[in-house]
């Protein structure tokens, strides 16, 4: 018996619930809890229909430590999988410490009132988790998550030393809406409007958001897209844990249509996160915008196309320069057919399930707080092939790597 508690009943939570339910030999009993009970019940009904597995459901305010600790105890959970929002990371880690439970998440902590995310707040829990004999695994989605494991696997099997890392995240999907975000709109828009930071020559360098971009052609006919350099949280942990890195950058594709809408929304103040008065009460414009945008969890039905997320890595092997591209391609419609979700939720939810599997099976279970690149990559890499996210590793020439020619 490996009782688990999933917290968050959004797009990612639904995928994690389905994928855990498909592995009863690893996970169970499973409790799905979130702020809105009806969303948990709707997911539980779909899971029952697709897999035959019964989930328990519960209402919980994950900002409330003692309430969450009580739920951990009553559910008997040995592991809490946090797929709520980054705002809840610290209270959920506190609840795990209080109730004696392991922890896993997919995004690092971010305070609600400042658009700033960094690992420092969660790394500060290292001693408390270690002393309690509990394990916390941070960032087990796709990016962060699989991209960190790709890097750790490359370092273990392909390189003696890694010098540059470029993570390239392309969503070639089309949802047919005028404007929508792939995951929680509030978190997504805070992320893409933040100033860009990349790592170069031993330090992070800041530049204006979306100011650096270039064309990128994906392999296997996924298509050509414009990719924009932006800051992403895994850069912080990867440059810490792989000190030979001389440069680390993150790139994401955006369509001209997405950027046009985002620019207008920014210009009119709809992406602000400070409260404004409206009809006698305070509202936060970005939270209001979230309420009127399409729910990312509902986009699966209409989204067609593929995602292509991978790492271009250069370094040295046996004294020679070497470069590789490691990537996964995921089809939105295939994800919808399997679990009723689009590929962004799927590519996050499957690695969350796989990270949880590694903890429960013991491979990754060690006391302390860990970024996923610090853990052995091999079993996780093998599981990606089995559970819906197959990957490939291509060798590149140094010239191809320098210009991102991977197709
Ligand atoms: N690493 C990656 O590759 C990656 C990629 C995409 C997303 N993510 C992360 O995945 C997480 C989930 O994303 P998503 O798109 O599934 O978001 P979502 O659809 O907005 O779902 C979030 C869920 O958390 C619940 N929640 C929020 N505050 C809560 C609270 N105080 N107590 C209890 N439940 C609460 C929400 O409840 P309500 O339904 O009541 O609002 C909702 O069910 C986010 O942290 C996101 O940053 C990671």
Short mmCIF file of N, CA and C in Angstrom, two decimals, residues 213-314:
data_model
loop_
_atom_site.label_atom_id
_atom_site.label_comp_id
_atom_site.label_asym_id
_atom_site.label_seq_id
_atom_site.Cartn_x
_atom_site.Cartn_y
_atom_site.Cartn_z
N UNK A 213 15.35 36.80 -29.93
CA UNK A 213 14.60 35.68 -30.53
C UNK A 213 15.24 35.24 -31.83
N UNK A 214 14.89 34.05 -32.27
CA UNK A 214 15.41 33.50 -33.52
C UNK A 214 14.49 32.39 -34.02
N UNK A 215 14.68 32.00 -35.28
CA UNK A 215 13.87 30.92 -35.84
C UNK A 215 14.41 29.57 -35.37
N UNK A 216 13.50 28.59 -35.31
CA UNK A 216 13.90 27.24 -34.90
C UNK A 216 13.04 26.23 -35.66
N UNK A 217 13.71 25.28 -36.31
CA UNK A 217 12.97 24.22 -37.01
C UNK A 217 13.07 22.95 -36.18
N UNK A 218 11.91 22.44 -35.78
CA UNK A 218 11.87 21.22 -34.96
C UNK A 218 12.18 20.00 -35.82
N UNK A 219 12.65 18.93 -35.21
CA UNK A 219 12.83 17.69 -35.96
C UNK A 219 11.50 17.01 -36.27
N UNK A 220 11.57 16.00 -37.09
CA UNK A 220 10.43 15.10 -37.34
C UNK A 220 9.18 15.81 -37.84
N UNK A 221 9.39 16.90 -38.62
CA UNK A 221 8.27 17.55 -39.30
C UNK A 221 7.32 18.33 -38.39
N UNK A 222 7.73 18.66 -37.15
CA UNK A 222 6.83 19.40 -36.25
C UNK A 222 6.66 20.85 -36.72
N UNK A 223 7.66 21.37 -37.49
CA UNK A 223 7.48 22.70 -38.07
C UNK A 223 8.52 23.70 -37.58
N UNK A 224 8.42 24.93 -38.13
CA UNK A 224 9.36 26.01 -37.79
C UNK A 224 8.64 27.09 -36.99
N UNK A 225 9.32 27.59 -35.99
CA UNK A 225 8.69 28.53 -35.05
C UNK A 225 9.71 29.59 -34.66
N UNK A 226 9.21 30.75 -34.19
CA UNK A 226 10.08 31.76 -33.62
C UNK A 226 10.19 31.46 -32.12
N UNK A 227 11.44 31.35 -31.63
CA UNK A 227 11.63 31.08 -30.20
C UNK A 227 12.24 32.30 -29.51
N UNK A 228 11.78 32.56 -28.28
CA UNK A 228 12.16 33.77 -27.54
C UNK A 228 12.91 33.35 -26.27
N UNK A 229 14.04 34.03 -26.03
CA UNK A 229 14.80 33.72 -24.82
C UNK A 229 14.08 34.32 -23.61
N UNK A 230 13.94 33.54 -22.56
CA UNK A 230 13.30 34.04 -21.34
C UNK A 230 13.91 33.35 -20.13
N UNK A 231 13.61 33.87 -18.95
CA UNK A 231 14.12 33.22 -17.75
C UNK A 231 13.21 32.07 -17.38
N UNK A 232 13.79 30.99 -16.95
CA UNK A 232 13.00 29.85 -16.49
C UNK A 232 13.71 29.26 -15.28
N UNK A 233 12.91 28.72 -14.34
CA UNK A 233 13.47 28.42 -13.02
C UNK A 233 14.56 27.36 -13.01
N UNK A 234 14.52 26.40 -13.97
CA UNK A 234 15.52 25.33 -13.90
C UNK A 234 16.93 25.84 -14.15
N UNK A 235 17.07 27.04 -14.77
CA UNK A 235 18.42 27.57 -14.99
C UNK A 235 19.13 27.76 -13.66
N UNK A 236 18.38 28.21 -12.64
CA UNK A 236 18.99 28.50 -11.34
C UNK A 236 19.59 27.24 -10.71
N UNK A 237 18.82 26.13 -10.73
CA UNK A 237 19.34 24.93 -10.07
C UNK A 237 20.40 24.24 -10.94
N UNK A 238 20.21 24.29 -12.25
CA UNK A 238 21.17 23.57 -13.12
C UNK A 238 22.56 24.20 -13.07
N UNK A 239 22.64 25.53 -13.05
CA UNK A 239 23.98 26.14 -13.01
C UNK A 239 24.63 25.93 -11.64
N UNK A 240 23.79 25.75 -10.62
CA UNK A 240 24.34 25.46 -9.28
C UNK A 240 24.91 24.03 -9.24
N UNK A 241 24.14 23.09 -9.78
CA UNK A 241 24.52 21.68 -9.63
C UNK A 241 25.46 21.19 -10.71
N UNK A 242 25.57 21.94 -11.83
CA UNK A 242 26.52 21.57 -12.88
C UNK A 242 27.47 22.75 -13.09
N UNK A 243 28.47 22.86 -12.22
CA UNK A 243 29.28 24.09 -12.18
C UNK A 243 30.16 24.29 -13.42
N UNK A 244 30.29 23.27 -14.29
CA UNK A 244 31.08 23.48 -15.51
C UNK A 244 30.31 24.26 -16.57
N UNK A 245 29.01 24.51 -16.33
CA UNK A 245 28.22 25.24 -17.33
C UNK A 245 28.75 26.67 -17.50
N UNK A 246 29.05 27.00 -18.76
CA UNK A 246 29.53 28.37 -19.05
C UNK A 246 28.38 29.25 -19.51
N UNK A 247 27.38 28.60 -20.15
CA UNK A 247 26.22 29.38 -20.62
C UNK A 247 24.99 28.47 -20.50
N UNK A 248 23.89 29.04 -20.02
CA UNK A 248 22.63 28.29 -19.96
C UNK A 248 21.49 29.23 -20.32
N UNK A 249 20.68 28.81 -21.28
CA UNK A 249 19.60 29.67 -21.75
C UNK A 249 18.32 28.83 -21.91
N UNK A 250 17.19 29.53 -21.84
CA UNK A 250 15.89 28.89 -22.03
C UNK A 250 15.15 29.64 -23.13
N UNK A 251 14.54 28.89 -24.03
CA UNK A 251 13.83 29.49 -25.18
C UNK A 251 12.43 28.90 -25.25
N UNK A 252 11.46 29.75 -25.60
CA UNK A 252 10.09 29.24 -25.74
C UNK A 252 9.47 29.83 -27.00
N UNK A 253 8.66 29.03 -27.70
CA UNK A 253 8.02 29.54 -28.92
C UNK A 253 6.76 30.31 -28.54
N UNK A 254 6.53 31.40 -29.27
CA UNK A 254 5.27 32.15 -29.15
C UNK A 254 4.82 32.54 -30.54
N UNK A 255 3.53 32.46 -30.78
CA UNK A 255 3.02 32.86 -32.10
C UNK A 255 2.87 34.38 -32.13
N UNK A 256 2.91 34.98 -33.33
CA UNK A 256 2.68 36.43 -33.42
C UNK A 256 1.33 36.81 -32.79
N UNK A 257 0.33 35.95 -32.94
CA UNK A 257 -1.00 36.22 -32.38
C UNK A 257 -0.95 36.31 -30.84
N UNK A 258 -0.24 35.37 -30.21
CA UNK A 258 -0.12 35.37 -28.74
C UNK A 258 0.57 36.66 -28.29
N UNK A 259 1.65 37.01 -28.99
CA UNK A 259 2.42 38.19 -28.57
C UNK A 259 1.62 39.47 -28.77
N UNK A 260 0.82 39.53 -29.85
CA UNK A 260 0.00 40.71 -30.10
C UNK A 260 -1.00 40.90 -28.95
N UNK A 261 -1.69 39.82 -28.57
CA UNK A 261 -2.66 39.92 -27.47
C UNK A 261 -1.97 40.29 -26.16
N UNK A 262 -0.82 39.66 -25.91
CA UNK A 262 -0.12 39.93 -24.65
C UNK A 262 0.30 41.39 -24.56
N UNK A 263 0.77 41.94 -25.68
CA UNK A 263 1.21 43.34 -25.69
C UNK A 263 0.05 44.27 -25.35
N UNK A 264 -1.11 44.01 -25.96
CA UNK A 264 -2.27 44.86 -25.69
C UNK A 264 -2.68 44.73 -24.22
N UNK A 265 -2.72 43.49 -23.74
CA UNK A 265 -3.13 43.27 -22.34
C UNK A 265 -2.18 43.99 -21.38
N UNK A 266 -0.89 43.95 -21.69
CA UNK A 266 0.09 44.66 -20.84
C UNK A 266 -0.14 46.17 -20.93
N UNK A 267 -0.31 46.66 -22.18
CA UNK A 267 -0.46 48.10 -22.37
C UNK A 267 -1.67 48.66 -21.65
N UNK A 268 -2.75 47.89 -21.57
CA UNK A 268 -3.95 48.42 -20.92
C UNK A 268 -3.99 48.10 -19.42
N UNK A 269 -2.95 47.43 -18.92
CA UNK A 269 -2.86 47.22 -17.47
C UNK A 269 -3.51 45.93 -16.98
N UNK A 270 -3.93 45.06 -17.91
CA UNK A 270 -4.63 43.85 -17.46
C UNK A 270 -3.70 42.78 -16.89
N UNK A 271 -2.37 42.95 -17.05
CA UNK A 271 -1.46 41.95 -16.48
C UNK A 271 -0.90 42.41 -15.12
N UNK A 272 -1.40 43.53 -14.62
CA UNK A 272 -0.92 44.02 -13.31
C UNK A 272 -1.28 43.05 -12.20
N UNK A 273 -0.38 42.91 -11.20
CA UNK A 273 -0.69 42.02 -10.08
C UNK A 273 -0.93 42.80 -8.79
N UNK A 274 -0.92 44.16 -8.89
CA UNK A 274 -1.26 44.96 -7.70
C UNK A 274 -2.77 45.25 -7.73
N UNK A 275 -3.40 45.30 -6.55
CA UNK A 275 -4.85 45.48 -6.52
C UNK A 275 -5.26 46.87 -7.03
N UNK A 276 -6.40 46.95 -7.71
CA UNK A 276 -6.99 48.24 -8.09
C UNK A 276 -8.43 48.25 -7.57
N UNK A 277 -8.98 49.44 -7.34
CA UNK A 277 -10.36 49.54 -6.86
C UNK A 277 -11.30 49.44 -8.05
N UNK A 278 -12.32 48.60 -7.94
CA UNK A 278 -13.34 48.48 -8.98
C UNK A 278 -14.69 48.35 -8.29
N UNK A 279 -15.56 49.30 -8.53
CA UNK A 279 -16.91 49.33 -7.95
C UNK A 279 -16.86 49.07 -6.44
N UNK A 280 -15.95 49.80 -5.80
CA UNK A 280 -15.91 49.78 -4.34
C UNK A 280 -15.17 48.60 -3.73
N UNK A 281 -14.58 47.73 -4.56
CA UNK A 281 -13.81 46.63 -3.97
C UNK A 281 -12.50 46.45 -4.73
N UNK A 282 -11.54 45.83 -4.04
CA UNK A 282 -10.23 45.63 -4.67
C UNK A 282 -10.27 44.41 -5.58
N UNK A 283 -9.72 44.56 -6.80
CA UNK A 283 -9.50 43.38 -7.63
C UNK A 283 -8.08 43.44 -8.19
N UNK A 284 -7.50 42.27 -8.46
CA UNK A 284 -6.18 42.20 -9.09
C UNK A 284 -6.43 41.95 -10.58
N UNK A 285 -6.02 42.90 -11.47
CA UNK A 285 -6.35 42.76 -12.89
C UNK A 285 -5.97 41.39 -13.47
N UNK A 286 -4.79 40.87 -13.12
CA UNK A 286 -4.38 39.58 -13.73
C UNK A 286 -5.30 38.44 -13.27
N UNK A 287 -5.78 38.52 -12.01
CA UNK A 287 -6.70 37.47 -11.53
C UNK A 287 -8.06 37.59 -12.22
N UNK A 288 -8.48 38.84 -12.49
CA UNK A 288 -9.73 39.03 -13.23
C UNK A 288 -9.57 38.49 -14.66
N UNK A 289 -8.41 38.78 -15.27
CA UNK A 289 -8.16 38.29 -16.64
C UNK A 289 -8.24 36.77 -16.67
N UNK A 290 -7.66 36.11 -15.67
CA UNK A 290 -7.73 34.64 -15.61
C UNK A 290 -9.18 34.16 -15.65
N UNK A 291 -10.05 34.90 -14.94
CA UNK A 291 -11.45 34.47 -14.85
C UNK A 291 -12.17 34.55 -16.20
N UNK A 292 -11.69 35.42 -17.10
CA UNK A 292 -12.40 35.55 -18.39
C UNK A 292 -11.70 34.80 -19.53
N UNK A 293 -10.48 34.33 -19.31
CA UNK A 293 -9.79 33.58 -20.37
C UNK A 293 -10.25 32.12 -20.38
N UNK A 294 -10.04 31.42 -21.50
CA UNK A 294 -10.39 30.00 -21.52
C UNK A 294 -9.63 29.24 -20.44
N UNK A 295 -10.29 28.24 -19.84
CA UNK A 295 -9.65 27.39 -18.84
C UNK A 295 -8.70 26.44 -19.58
N UNK A 296 -7.39 26.49 -19.27
CA UNK A 296 -6.43 25.62 -19.99
C UNK A 296 -6.82 24.14 -19.91
N UNK A 297 -7.46 23.76 -18.80
CA UNK A 297 -7.90 22.37 -18.64
C UNK A 297 -8.96 21.96 -19.66
N UNK A 298 -9.61 22.97 -20.28
CA UNK A 298 -10.68 22.68 -21.24
C UNK A 298 -10.20 22.75 -22.69
N UNK A 299 -8.90 23.03 -22.89
CA UNK A 299 -8.41 23.25 -24.26
C UNK A 299 -8.17 21.94 -25.02
N UNK A 300 -8.13 20.83 -24.30
CA UNK A 300 -7.77 19.55 -24.92
C UNK A 300 -8.65 19.20 -26.10
N UNK A 301 -9.93 19.45 -25.95
CA UNK A 301 -10.91 19.10 -26.97
C UNK A 301 -10.57 19.70 -28.33
N UNK A 302 -10.07 20.97 -28.31
CA UNK A 302 -9.89 21.67 -29.59
C UNK A 302 -8.43 21.76 -30.04
N UNK A 303 -7.46 21.32 -29.24
CA UNK A 303 -6.06 21.56 -29.60
C UNK A 303 -5.52 20.47 -30.52
N UNK A 304 -4.91 20.95 -31.62
CA UNK A 304 -4.28 20.03 -32.57
C UNK A 304 -2.83 20.44 -32.74
N UNK A 305 -1.96 19.48 -33.09
CA UNK A 305 -0.55 19.79 -33.29
C UNK A 305 0.30 19.12 -32.22
N UNK A 306 1.59 19.51 -32.19
CA UNK A 306 2.54 18.80 -31.31
C UNK A 306 3.39 19.77 -30.50
N UNK A 307 3.87 19.28 -29.38
CA UNK A 307 4.91 20.00 -28.65
C UNK A 307 6.25 19.33 -28.98
N UNK A 308 7.32 20.11 -28.87
CA UNK A 308 8.68 19.56 -29.07
C UNK A 308 9.56 20.28 -28.06
N UNK A 309 9.96 19.58 -27.02
CA UNK A 309 10.76 20.21 -25.97
C UNK A 309 12.06 19.42 -25.81
N UNK A 310 13.18 20.12 -25.85
CA UNK A 310 14.45 19.41 -25.75
C UNK A 310 15.61 20.32 -25.40
N UNK A 311 16.76 19.69 -25.21
CA UNK A 311 17.98 20.39 -24.80
C UNK A 311 19.06 20.25 -25.86
N UNK A 312 19.63 21.37 -26.28
CA UNK A 312 20.88 21.33 -27.05
C UNK A 312 22.01 21.49 -26.03
N UNK A 313 22.88 20.49 -25.99
CA UNK A 313 23.94 20.48 -24.96
C UNK A 313 25.29 20.33 -25.66
N UNK A 314 26.26 21.14 -25.26
CA UNK A 314 27.62 20.98 -25.78
C UNK A 314 28.60 20.80 -24.63
#
